[in-house]
CSV table of C-alpha atoms in Angstrom, one decimal:
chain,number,residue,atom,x,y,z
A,11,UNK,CA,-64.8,107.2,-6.4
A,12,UNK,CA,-63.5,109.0,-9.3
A,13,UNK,CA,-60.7,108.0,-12.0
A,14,UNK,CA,-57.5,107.6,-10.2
A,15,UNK,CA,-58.3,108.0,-6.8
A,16,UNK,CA,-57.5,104.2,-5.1
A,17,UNK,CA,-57.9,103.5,-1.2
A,18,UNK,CA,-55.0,102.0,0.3
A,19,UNK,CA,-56.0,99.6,3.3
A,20,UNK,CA,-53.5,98.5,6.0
A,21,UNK,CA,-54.1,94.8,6.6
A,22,UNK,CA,-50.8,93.3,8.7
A,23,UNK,CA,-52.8,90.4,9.2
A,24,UNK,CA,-50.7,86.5,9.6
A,25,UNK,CA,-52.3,83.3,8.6
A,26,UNK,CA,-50.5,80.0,9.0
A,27,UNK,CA,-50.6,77.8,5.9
A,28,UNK,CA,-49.5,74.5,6.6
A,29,UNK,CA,-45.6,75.6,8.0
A,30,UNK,CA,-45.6,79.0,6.0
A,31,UNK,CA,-46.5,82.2,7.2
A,32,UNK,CA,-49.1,84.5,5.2
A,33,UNK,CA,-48.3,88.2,6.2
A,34,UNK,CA,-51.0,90.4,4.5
A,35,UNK,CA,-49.8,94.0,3.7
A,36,UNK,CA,-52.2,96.4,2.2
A,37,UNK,CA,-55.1,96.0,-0.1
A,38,UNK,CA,-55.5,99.1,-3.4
A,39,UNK,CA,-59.4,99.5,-4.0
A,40,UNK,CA,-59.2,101.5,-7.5
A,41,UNK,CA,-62.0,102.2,-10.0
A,42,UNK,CA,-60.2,100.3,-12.3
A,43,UNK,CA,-58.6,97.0,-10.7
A,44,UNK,CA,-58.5,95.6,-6.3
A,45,UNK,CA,-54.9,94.7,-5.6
A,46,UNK,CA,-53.9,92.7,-2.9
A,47,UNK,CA,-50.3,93.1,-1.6
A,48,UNK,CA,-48.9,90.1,0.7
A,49,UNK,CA,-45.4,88.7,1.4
A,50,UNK,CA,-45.3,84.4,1.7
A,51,UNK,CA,-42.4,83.3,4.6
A,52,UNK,CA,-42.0,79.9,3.8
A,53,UNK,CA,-40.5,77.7,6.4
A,54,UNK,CA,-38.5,75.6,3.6
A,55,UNK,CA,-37.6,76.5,0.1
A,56,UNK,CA,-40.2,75.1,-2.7
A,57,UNK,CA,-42.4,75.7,-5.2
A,58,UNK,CA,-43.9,79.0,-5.5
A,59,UNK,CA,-47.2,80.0,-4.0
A,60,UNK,CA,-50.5,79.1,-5.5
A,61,UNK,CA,-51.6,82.8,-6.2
A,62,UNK,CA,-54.6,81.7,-8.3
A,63,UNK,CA,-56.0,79.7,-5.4
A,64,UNK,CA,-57.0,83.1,-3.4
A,65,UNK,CA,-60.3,84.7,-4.5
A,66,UNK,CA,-61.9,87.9,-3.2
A,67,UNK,CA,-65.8,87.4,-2.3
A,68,UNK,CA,-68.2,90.1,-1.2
A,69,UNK,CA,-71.4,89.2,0.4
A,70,UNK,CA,-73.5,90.6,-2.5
A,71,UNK,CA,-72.5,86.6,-3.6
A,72,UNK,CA,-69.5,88.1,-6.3
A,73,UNK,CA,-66.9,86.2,-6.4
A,74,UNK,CA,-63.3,88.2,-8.3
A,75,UNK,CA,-60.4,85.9,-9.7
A,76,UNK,CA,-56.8,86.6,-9.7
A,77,UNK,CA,-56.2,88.0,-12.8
A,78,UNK,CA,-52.7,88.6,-12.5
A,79,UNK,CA,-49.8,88.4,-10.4
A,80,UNK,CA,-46.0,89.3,-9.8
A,81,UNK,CA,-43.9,87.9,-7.6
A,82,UNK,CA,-40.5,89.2,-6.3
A,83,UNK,CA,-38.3,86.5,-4.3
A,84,UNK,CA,-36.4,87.6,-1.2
A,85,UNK,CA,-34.5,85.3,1.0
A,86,UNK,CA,-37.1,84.7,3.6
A,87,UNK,CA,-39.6,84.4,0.8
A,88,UNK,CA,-41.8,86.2,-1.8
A,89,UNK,CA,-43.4,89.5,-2.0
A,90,UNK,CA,-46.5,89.1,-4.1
A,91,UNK,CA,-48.9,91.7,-5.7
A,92,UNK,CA,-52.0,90.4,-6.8
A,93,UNK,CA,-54.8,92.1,-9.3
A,94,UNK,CA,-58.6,91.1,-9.2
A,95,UNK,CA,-61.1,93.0,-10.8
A,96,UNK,CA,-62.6,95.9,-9.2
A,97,UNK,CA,-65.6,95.7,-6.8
A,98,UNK,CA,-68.8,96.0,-7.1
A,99,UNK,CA,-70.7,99.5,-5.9
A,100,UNK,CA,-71.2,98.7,-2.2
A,101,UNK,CA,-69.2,96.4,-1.0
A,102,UNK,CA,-68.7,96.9,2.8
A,103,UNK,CA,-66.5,94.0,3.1
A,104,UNK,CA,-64.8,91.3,1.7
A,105,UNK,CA,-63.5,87.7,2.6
A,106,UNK,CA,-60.4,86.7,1.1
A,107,UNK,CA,-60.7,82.8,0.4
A,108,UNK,CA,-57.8,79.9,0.0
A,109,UNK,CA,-59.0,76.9,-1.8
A,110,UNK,CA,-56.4,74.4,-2.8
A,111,UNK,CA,-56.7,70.8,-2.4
A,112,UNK,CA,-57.9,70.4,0.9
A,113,UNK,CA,-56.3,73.5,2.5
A,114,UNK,CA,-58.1,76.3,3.2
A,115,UNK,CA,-58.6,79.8,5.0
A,116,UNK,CA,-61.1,82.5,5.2
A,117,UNK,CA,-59.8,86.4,6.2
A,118,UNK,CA,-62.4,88.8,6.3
A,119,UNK,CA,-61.2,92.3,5.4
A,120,UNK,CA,-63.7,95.4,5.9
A,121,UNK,CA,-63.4,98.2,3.6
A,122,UNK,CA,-64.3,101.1,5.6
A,123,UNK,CA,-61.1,101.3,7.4
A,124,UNK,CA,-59.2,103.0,4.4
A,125,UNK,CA,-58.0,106.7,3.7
A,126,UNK,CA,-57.8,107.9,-0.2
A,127,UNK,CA,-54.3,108.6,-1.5
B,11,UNK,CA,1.2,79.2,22.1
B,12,UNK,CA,3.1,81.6,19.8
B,13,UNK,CA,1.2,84.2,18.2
B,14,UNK,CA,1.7,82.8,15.2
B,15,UNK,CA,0.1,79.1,16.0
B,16,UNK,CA,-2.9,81.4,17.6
B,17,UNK,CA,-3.3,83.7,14.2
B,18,UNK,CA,-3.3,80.3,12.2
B,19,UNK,CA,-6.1,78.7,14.5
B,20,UNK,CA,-8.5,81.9,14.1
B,21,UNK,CA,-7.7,82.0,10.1
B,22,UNK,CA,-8.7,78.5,10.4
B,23,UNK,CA,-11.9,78.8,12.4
B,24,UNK,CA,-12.8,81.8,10.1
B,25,UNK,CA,-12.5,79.6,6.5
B,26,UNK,CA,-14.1,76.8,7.9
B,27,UNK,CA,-17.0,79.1,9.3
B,28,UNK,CA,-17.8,80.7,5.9
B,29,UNK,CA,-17.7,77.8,4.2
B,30,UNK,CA,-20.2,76.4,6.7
B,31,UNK,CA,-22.4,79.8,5.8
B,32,UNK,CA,-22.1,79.2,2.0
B,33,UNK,CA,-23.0,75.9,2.0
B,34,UNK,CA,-26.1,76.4,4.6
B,35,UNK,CA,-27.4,79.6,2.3
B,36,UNK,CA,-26.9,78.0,-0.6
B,37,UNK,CA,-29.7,76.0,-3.0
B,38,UNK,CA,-28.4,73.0,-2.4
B,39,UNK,CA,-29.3,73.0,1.4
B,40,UNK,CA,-32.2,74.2,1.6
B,41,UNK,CA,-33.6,73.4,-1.9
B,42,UNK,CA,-32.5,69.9,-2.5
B,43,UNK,CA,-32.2,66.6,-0.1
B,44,UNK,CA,-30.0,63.7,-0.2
B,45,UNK,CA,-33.1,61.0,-1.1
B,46,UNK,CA,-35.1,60.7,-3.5
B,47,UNK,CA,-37.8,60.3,-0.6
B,48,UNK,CA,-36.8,63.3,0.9
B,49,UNK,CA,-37.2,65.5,-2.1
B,50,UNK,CA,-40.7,64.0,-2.8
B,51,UNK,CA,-42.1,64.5,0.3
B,52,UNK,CA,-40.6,68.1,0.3
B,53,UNK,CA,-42.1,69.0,-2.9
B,54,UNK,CA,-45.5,68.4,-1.8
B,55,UNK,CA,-45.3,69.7,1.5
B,56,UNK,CA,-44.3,73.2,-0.4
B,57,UNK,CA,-46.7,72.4,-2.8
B,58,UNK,CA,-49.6,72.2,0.4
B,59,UNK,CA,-50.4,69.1,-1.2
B,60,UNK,CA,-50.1,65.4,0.7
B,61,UNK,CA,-49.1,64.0,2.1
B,62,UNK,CA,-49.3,61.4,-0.1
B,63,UNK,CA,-49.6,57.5,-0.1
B,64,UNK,CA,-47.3,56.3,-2.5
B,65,UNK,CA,-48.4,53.2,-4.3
B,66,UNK,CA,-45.5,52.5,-6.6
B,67,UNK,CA,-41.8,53.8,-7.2
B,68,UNK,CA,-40.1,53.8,-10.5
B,69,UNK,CA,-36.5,54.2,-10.7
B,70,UNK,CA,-34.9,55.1,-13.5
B,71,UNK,CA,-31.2,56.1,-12.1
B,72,UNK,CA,-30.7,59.8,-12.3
B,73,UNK,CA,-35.0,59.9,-12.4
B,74,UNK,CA,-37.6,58.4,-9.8
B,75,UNK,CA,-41.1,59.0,-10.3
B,76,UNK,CA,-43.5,58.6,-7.2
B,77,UNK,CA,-47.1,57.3,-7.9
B,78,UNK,CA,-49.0,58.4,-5.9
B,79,UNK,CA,-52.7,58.9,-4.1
B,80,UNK,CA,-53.9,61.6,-1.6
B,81,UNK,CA,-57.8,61.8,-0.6
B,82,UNK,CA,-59.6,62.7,-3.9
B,83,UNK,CA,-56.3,63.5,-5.8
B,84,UNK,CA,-53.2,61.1,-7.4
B,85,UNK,CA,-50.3,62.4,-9.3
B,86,UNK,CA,-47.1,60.5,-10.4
B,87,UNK,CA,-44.2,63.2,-9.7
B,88,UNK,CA,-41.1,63.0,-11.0
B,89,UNK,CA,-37.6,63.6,-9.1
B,90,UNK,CA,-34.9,64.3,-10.3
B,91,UNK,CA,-31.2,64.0,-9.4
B,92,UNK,CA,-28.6,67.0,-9.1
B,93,UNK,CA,-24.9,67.1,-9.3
B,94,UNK,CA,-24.5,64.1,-8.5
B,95,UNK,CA,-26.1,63.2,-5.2
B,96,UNK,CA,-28.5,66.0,-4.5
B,97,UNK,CA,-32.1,65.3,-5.4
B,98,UNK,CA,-35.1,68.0,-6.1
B,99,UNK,CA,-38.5,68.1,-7.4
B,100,UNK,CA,-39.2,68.0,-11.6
B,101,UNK,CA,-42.9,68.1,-11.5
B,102,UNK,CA,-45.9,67.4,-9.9
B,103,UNK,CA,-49.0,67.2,-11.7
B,104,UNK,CA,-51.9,66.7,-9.3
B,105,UNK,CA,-55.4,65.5,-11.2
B,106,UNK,CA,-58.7,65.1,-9.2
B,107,UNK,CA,-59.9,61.7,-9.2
B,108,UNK,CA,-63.5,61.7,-10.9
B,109,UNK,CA,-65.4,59.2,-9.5
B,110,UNK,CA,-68.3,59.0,-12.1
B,111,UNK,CA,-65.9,57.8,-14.7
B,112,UNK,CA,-64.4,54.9,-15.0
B,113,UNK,CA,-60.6,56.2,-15.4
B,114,UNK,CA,-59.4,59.3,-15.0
B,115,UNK,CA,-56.2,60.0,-16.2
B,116,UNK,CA,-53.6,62.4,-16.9
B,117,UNK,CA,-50.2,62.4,-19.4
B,118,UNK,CA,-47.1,64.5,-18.9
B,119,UNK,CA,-43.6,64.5,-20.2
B,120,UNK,CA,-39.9,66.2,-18.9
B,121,UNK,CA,-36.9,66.8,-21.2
B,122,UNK,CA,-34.1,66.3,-18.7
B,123,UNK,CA,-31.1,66.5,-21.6
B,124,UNK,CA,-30.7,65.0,-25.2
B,125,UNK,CA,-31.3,61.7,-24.5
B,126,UNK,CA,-34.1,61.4,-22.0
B,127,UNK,CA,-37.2,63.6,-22.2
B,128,UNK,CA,-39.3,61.1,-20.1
B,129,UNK,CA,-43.2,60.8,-20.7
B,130,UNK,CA,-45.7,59.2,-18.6
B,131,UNK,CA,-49.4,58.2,-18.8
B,132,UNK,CA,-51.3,57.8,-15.9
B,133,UNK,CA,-54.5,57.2,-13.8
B,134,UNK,CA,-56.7,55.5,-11.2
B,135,UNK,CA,-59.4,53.2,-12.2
B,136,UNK,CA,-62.7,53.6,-10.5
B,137,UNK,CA,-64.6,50.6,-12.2
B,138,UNK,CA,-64.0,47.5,-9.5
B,139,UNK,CA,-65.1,45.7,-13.2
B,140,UNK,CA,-61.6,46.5,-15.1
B,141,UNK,CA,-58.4,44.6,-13.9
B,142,UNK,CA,-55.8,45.8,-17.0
B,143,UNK,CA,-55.7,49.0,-18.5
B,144,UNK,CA,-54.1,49.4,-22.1
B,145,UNK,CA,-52.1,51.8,-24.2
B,146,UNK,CA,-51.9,52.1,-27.7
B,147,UNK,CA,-49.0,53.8,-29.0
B,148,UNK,CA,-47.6,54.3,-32.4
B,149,UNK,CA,-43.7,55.0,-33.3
B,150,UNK,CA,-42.9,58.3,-35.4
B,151,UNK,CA,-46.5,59.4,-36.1
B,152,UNK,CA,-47.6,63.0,-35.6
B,153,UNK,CA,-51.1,63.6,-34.0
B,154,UNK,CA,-53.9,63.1,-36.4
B,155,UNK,CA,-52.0,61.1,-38.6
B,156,UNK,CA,-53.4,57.9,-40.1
B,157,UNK,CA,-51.7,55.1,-38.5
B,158,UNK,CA,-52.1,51.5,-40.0
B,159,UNK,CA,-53.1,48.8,-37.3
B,160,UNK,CA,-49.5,47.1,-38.0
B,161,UNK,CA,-47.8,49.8,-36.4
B,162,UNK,CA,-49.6,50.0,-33.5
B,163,UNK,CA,-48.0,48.5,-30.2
B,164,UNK,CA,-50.3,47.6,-27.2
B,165,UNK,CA,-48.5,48.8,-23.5
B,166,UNK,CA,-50.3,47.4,-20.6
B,167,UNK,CA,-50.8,47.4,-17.0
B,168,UNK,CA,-52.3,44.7,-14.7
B,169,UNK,CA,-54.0,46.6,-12.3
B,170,UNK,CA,-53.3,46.0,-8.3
B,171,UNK,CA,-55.3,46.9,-5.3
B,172,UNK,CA,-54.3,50.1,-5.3
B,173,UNK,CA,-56.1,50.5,-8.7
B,174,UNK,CA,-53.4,53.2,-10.4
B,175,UNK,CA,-51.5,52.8,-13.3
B,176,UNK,CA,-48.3,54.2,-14.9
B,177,UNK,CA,-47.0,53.8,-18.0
B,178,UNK,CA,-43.6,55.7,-19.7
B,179,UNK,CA,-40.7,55.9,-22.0
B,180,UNK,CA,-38.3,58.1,-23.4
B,181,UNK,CA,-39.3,60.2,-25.6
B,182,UNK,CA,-36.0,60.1,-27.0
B,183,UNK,CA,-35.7,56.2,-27.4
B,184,UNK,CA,-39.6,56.0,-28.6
B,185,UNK,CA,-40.9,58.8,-30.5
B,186,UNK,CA,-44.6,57.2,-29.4
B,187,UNK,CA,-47.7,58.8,-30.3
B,188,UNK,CA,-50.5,57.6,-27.8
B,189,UNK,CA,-53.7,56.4,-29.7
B,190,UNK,CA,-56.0,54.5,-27.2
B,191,UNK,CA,-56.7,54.1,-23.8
B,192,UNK,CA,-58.8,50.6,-23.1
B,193,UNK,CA,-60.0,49.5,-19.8
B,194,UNK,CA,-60.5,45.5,-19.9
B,195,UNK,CA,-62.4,42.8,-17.5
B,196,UNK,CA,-61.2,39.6,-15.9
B,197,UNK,CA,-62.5,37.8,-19.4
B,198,UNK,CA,-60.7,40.3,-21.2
B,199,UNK,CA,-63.7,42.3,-22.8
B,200,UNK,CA,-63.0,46.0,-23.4
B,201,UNK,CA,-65.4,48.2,-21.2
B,202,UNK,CA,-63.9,51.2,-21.6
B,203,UNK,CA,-62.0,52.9,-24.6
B,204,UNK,CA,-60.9,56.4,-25.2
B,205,UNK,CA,-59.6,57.8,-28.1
B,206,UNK,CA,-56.5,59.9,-27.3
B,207,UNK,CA,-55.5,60.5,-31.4
């Protein structure tokens, strides 16, 4: 991958989280930074969503942090981009994982599905 | 019925149906509820948190705070009233319970106006050994400072079966600096002391 190119990957995937819905959008792999780009639906009104509590892990055994987010609120929710750091050379896959408290959920997102933009 | 009588109805119908819409879109429905209860158990259900077991209730008029215990986890949340007779969330603060020590504890204060920035101190106690936990605090001292035994007043809490504690003031009313945290036995012997100065 060169300097600027970035892989946009389509994910419209839905998790259920406790009442709320989790619709995953896209996913950016750059040379530079892996965004992840999701909207929360909540069922009531309430405290934000936990964006630090979703991790990226490849099966090379990396795990990538959220480094960052921003949040735009809508009436039926928030649209959330989210940066990690970038992958590692190779990664075929990754899981996206939600640890908070004792809720949790694993999505497994392959990589080879993208087109460069 | 005159056309007049029917044109009044429907301008009527028409206010009384916006209204309804304004007052079902707005924050007040759907952010805040009419009990304190209500508003607690919201908040952690939006939090994905709980729900809890709540072991003791403060009340403190326009202020409640909800300790609380949930699996591995406690937190004493604080909420808070709104206009009157609408009541929300303030905070949470969630701490895991470390079961190798013998209390784990957390602290956490909320300025509401000028007179009540409320600050509590609290924790679960994992030592079947300790049956009162006690604070140290000190009136208008800054952290650090030398504070002469005199000035220091004891706070404490006789711990129930639930084994959490809670202790708080205004921050307003007592400018207190916390100094110590003991953990005492039946015959009164300390068996655990941290130094929070």
């Amino acid at each position: 991958m060169n300097d600027g190119d970035a892989i946009l990957i389509g994910l419209d995937k839905k998790i259920d989280l406790d009442n709320d819905k989790i619709l995953l959008r896209h996913l950016v792999i750059a040379a530079d930074a892996t965004t992840l780009i999701f909207e929360v639906h909540p069922d009531e009104n309430g405290w934000t969503f936990p964006e630090g509590a979703l991790t990226l892990k490849d099966k090379q055994g990396n795990t990538y942090k959220n480094k960052a987010s921003y949040a735009s609120g809508y009436t039926w929710g928030q649209y959330i981009v989210s940066d990690y750091p970038p992958l590692e050379d190779g990664v075929e896959a990754i899981t996206l994982d939600f640890e908070w408290f004792d809720r949790s959920f694993q999505k497994e997102i392959p990589l080879n599905q993208g087109e460069i933009k | 019925m005159n056309r007049k009588k029917l044109k009044g109805i429907i301008e009527w119908s028409l206010a009384f149906l916006l209204l309804f819409i304004v007052i079902k879109e707005s924050p007040y429905y759907s952010y805040y509820e009419l009990s304190p209860k209500a508003a607690f158990e919201k908040s952690e259900r939006t939090y994905y948190y709980g729900p809890s077991e709540v072991v003791e209730k403060v009340d403190l008029d326009n202020v409640q705070i909800f300790l609380s215990k949930y699996k591995n986890w406690f937190s004493a949340p604080i909420i808070k009233k709104h206009a009157g007779f609408f009541w929300g969330p303030g905070s949470l603060g969630v701490m895991e319970i470390k079961n190798k020590q013998d209390i784990t504890y957390s602290w956490g204060g909320m300025t509401f106006n000028e007179e009540l920035m409320l600050m509590r101190y609290y924790g679960i106690v994992t030592n079947p050994e300790i049956n009162k936990v006690e604070l140290d605090v000190a009136k208008g001292y800054d952290g650090g400072e030398h504070v002469p035994k005199e000035d220091i007043v004891t706070l404490d809490y006789k711990l129930k079966d639930h084994r959490m504690f809670l202790f708080h003031w205004n921050e307003v009313e007592n400018d207190y600096l916390s100094m110590a945290l003991r953990g005492l036995n039946s015959d009164g012997e300390v068996i655990y002391e941290e130094d929070l100065n």
